[in-house]
mmCIF file of C-alpha atoms in Angstrom:
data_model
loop_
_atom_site.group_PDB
_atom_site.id
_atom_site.type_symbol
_atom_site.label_atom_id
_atom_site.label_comp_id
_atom_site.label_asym_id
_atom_site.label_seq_id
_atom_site.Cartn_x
_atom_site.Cartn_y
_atom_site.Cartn_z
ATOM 1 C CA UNK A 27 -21.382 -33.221 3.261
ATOM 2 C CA UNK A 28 -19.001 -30.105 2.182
ATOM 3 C CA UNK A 29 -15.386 -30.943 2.557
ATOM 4 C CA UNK A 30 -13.602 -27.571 3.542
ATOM 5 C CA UNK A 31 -10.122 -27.050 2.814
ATOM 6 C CA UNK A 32 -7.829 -24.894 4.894
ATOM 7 C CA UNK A 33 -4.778 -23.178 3.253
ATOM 8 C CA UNK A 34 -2.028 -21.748 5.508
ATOM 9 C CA UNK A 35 -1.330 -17.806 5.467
ATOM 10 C CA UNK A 36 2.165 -17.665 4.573
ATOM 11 C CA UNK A 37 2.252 -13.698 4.778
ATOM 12 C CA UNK A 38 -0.019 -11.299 5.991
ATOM 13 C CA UNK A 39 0.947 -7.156 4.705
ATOM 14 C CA UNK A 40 -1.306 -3.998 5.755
ATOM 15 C CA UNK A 41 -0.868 -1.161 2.697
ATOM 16 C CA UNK A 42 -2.747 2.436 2.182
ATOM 17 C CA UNK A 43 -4.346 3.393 -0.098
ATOM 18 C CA UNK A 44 -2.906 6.795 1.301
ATOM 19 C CA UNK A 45 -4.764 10.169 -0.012
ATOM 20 C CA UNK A 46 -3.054 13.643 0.674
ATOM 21 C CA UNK A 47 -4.715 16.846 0.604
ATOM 22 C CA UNK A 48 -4.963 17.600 -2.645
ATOM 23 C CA UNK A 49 -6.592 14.405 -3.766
ATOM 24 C CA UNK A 50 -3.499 12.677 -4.732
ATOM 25 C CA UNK A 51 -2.194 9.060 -4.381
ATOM 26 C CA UNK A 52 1.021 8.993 -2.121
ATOM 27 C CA UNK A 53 3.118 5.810 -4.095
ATOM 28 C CA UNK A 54 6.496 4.622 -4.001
ATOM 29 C CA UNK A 55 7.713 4.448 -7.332
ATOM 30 C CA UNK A 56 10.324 1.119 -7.153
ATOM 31 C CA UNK A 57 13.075 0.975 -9.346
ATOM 32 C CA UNK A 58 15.143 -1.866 -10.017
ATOM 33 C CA UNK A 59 18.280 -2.965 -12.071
ATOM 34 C CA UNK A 60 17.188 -3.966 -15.243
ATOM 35 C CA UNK A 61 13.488 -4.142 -14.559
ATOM 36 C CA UNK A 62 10.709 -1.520 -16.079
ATOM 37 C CA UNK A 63 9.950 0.907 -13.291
ATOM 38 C CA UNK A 64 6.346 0.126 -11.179
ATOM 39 C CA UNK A 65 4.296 1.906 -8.809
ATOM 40 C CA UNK A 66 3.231 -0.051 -5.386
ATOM 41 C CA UNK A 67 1.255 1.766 -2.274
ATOM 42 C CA UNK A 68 3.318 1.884 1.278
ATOM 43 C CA UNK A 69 3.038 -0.706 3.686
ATOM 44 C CA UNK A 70 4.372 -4.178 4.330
ATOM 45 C CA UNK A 71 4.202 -6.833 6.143
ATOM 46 C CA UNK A 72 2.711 -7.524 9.401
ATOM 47 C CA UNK A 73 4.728 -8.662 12.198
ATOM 48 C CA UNK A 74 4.657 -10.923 15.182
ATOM 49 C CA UNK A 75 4.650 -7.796 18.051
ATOM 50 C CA UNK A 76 1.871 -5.872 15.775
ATOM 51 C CA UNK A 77 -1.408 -5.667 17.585
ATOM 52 C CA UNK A 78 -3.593 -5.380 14.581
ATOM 53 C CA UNK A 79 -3.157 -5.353 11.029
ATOM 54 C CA UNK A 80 -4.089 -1.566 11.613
ATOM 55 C CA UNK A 81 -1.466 -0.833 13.852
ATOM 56 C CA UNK A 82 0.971 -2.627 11.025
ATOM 57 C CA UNK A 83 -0.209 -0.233 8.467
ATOM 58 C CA UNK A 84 0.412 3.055 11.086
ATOM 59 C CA UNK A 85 4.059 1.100 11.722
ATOM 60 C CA UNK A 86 5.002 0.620 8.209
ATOM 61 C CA UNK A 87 3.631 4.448 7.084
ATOM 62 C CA UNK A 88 6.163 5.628 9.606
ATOM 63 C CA UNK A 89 9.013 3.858 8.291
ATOM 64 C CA UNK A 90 8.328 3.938 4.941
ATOM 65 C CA UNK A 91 7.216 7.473 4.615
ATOM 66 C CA UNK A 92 8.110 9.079 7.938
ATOM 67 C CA UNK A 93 4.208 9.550 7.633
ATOM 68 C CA UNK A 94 1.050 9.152 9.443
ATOM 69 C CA UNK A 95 -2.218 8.844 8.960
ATOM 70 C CA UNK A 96 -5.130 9.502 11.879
ATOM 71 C CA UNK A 97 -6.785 6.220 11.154
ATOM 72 C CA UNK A 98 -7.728 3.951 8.289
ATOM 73 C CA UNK A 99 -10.608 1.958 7.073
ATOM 74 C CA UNK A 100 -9.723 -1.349 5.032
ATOM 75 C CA UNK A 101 -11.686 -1.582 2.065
ATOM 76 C CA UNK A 102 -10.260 -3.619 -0.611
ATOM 77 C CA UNK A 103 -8.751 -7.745 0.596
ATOM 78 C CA UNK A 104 -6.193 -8.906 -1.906
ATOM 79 C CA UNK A 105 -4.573 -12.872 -2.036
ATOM 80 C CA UNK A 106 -2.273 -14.198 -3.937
ATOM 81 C CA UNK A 107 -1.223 -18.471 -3.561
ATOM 82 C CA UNK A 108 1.825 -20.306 -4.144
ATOM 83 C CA UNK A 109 2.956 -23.795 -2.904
ATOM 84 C CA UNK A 110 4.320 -22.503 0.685
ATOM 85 C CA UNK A 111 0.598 -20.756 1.161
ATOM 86 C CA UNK A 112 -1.600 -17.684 0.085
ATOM 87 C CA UNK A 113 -0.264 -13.633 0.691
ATOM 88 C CA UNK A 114 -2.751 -11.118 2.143
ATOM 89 C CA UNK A 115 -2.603 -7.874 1.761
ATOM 90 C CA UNK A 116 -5.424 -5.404 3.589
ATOM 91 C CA UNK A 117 -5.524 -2.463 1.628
ATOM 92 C CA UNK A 118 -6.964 0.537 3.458
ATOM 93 C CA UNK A 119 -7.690 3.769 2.433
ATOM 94 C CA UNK A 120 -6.378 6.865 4.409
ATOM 95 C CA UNK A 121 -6.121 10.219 4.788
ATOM 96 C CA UNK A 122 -2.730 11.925 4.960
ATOM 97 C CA UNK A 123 -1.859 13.797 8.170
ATOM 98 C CA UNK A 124 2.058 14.241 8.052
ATOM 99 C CA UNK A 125 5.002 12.942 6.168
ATOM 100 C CA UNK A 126 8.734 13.690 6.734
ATOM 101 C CA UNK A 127 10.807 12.306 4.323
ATOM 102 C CA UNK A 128 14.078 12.436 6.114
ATOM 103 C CA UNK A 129 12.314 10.167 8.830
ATOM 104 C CA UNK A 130 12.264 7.387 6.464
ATOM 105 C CA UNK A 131 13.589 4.291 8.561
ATOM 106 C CA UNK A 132 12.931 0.645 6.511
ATOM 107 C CA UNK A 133 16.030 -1.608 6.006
ATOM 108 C CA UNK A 134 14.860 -1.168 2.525
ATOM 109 C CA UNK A 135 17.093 2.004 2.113
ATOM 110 C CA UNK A 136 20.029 1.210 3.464
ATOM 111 C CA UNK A 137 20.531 -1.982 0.790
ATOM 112 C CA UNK A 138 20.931 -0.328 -2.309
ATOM 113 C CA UNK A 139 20.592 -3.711 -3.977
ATOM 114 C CA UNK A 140 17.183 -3.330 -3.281
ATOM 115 C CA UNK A 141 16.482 -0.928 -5.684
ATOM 116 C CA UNK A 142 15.164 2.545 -5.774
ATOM 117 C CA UNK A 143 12.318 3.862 -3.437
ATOM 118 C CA UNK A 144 11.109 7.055 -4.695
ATOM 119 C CA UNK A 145 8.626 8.594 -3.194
ATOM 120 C CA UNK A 146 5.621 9.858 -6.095
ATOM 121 C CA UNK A 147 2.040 11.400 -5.941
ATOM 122 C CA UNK A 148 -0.409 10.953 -8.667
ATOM 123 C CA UNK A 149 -3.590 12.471 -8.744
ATOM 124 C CA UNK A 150 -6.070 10.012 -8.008
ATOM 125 C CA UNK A 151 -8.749 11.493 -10.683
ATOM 126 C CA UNK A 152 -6.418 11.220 -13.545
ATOM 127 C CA UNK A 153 -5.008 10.223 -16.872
ATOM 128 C CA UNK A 154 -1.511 10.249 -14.807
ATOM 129 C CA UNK A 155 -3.224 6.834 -12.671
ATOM 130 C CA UNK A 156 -4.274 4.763 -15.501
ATOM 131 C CA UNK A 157 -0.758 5.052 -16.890
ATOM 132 C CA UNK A 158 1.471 3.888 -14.579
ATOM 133 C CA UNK A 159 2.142 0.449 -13.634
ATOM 134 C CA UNK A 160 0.698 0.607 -9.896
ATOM 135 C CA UNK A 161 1.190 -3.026 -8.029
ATOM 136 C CA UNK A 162 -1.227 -5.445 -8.249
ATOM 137 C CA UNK A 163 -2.981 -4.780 -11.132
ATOM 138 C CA UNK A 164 -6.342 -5.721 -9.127
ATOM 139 C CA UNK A 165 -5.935 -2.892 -6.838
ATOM 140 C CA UNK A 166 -5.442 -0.600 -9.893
ATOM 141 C CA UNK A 167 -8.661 -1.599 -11.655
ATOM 142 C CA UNK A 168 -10.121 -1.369 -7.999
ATOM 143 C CA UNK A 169 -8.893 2.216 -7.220
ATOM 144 C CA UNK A 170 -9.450 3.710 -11.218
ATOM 145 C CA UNK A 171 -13.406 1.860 -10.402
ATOM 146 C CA UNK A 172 -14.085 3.571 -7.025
ATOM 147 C CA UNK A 173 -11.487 6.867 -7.032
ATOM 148 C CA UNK A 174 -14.797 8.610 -5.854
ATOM 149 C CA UNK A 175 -15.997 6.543 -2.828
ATOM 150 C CA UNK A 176 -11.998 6.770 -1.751
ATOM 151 C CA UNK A 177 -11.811 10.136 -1.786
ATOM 152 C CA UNK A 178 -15.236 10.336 0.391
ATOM 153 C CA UNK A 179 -14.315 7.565 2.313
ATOM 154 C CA UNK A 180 -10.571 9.139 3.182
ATOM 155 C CA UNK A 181 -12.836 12.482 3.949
ATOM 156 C CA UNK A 182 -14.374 10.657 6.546
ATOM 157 C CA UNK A 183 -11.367 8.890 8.294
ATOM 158 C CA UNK A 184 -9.841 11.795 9.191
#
């Protein structure tokens, strides 16, 4: 007999892998006091009134970016554990549609202790990708691996 074990999801988050029209990454470059900038995609967590992890990523896109997207396909499943539980995050790849800046609406920028949230695009197919530090590592290697089924893929969701 198999003994299963069950760990409890402590946080579920929905993040793009968000493509604009000229084949670039849309990233927000996060900048903290005292820390080596990084590079991390939009999105965040999913909450209780969320009908889908979907409809979390189309939520956080607007107040993140001021942005949406027409619709999204997941394609990369990222977990990370600690003693309270294991972190999701669904990772889907989109296609740009809008983005208004001034629209921006997270709690994250009214606290400047939080630390800077720039908004950055990197071309996907480039030198510019591999050096940055973009957030987690795994979804790096993942993105730098496939940049060509993304870009077909994001083709395709729009």
């Amino acid at each position: 007999m198999t003994e299963q074990s069950f760990v409890a999801v402590r946080r579920r988050a929905a993040r793009a892998i968000l493509i604009d029209n000229q084949a670039r990454l849309v990233l927000i470059k996060r900048t903290k006091p005292g820390q080596p900038p990084y590079w991390t995609t939009p999105g965040g967590g999913v909450e209780a009134d969320d009908d889908s992890v979907e409809t979390a990523l189309h939520r956080e896109l607007a107040e993140e970016l001021g942005a949406t997207a027409e619709r999204a396909s997941q394609v990369f499943l990222f977990s990370s554990s600690s003693d309270a539980g294991v972190d999701v995050q669904h990772f889907f790849v989109a296609r740009l549609s809008s983005l208004d800046e001034s629209a921006r609406s997270g709690p994250e920028y009214n606290d400047p202790t939080r630390g800077g949230y720039t908004l950055d695009r990197v071309p996907l197919r480039s030198e510019e990708l591999a050096s940055i530090d973009l957030k987690p590592t795994a979804l790096k290697e993942f993105i730098l691996a496939n940049d060509a089924a993304l870009l077909a893929e994001a083709a395709s969701v729009v």
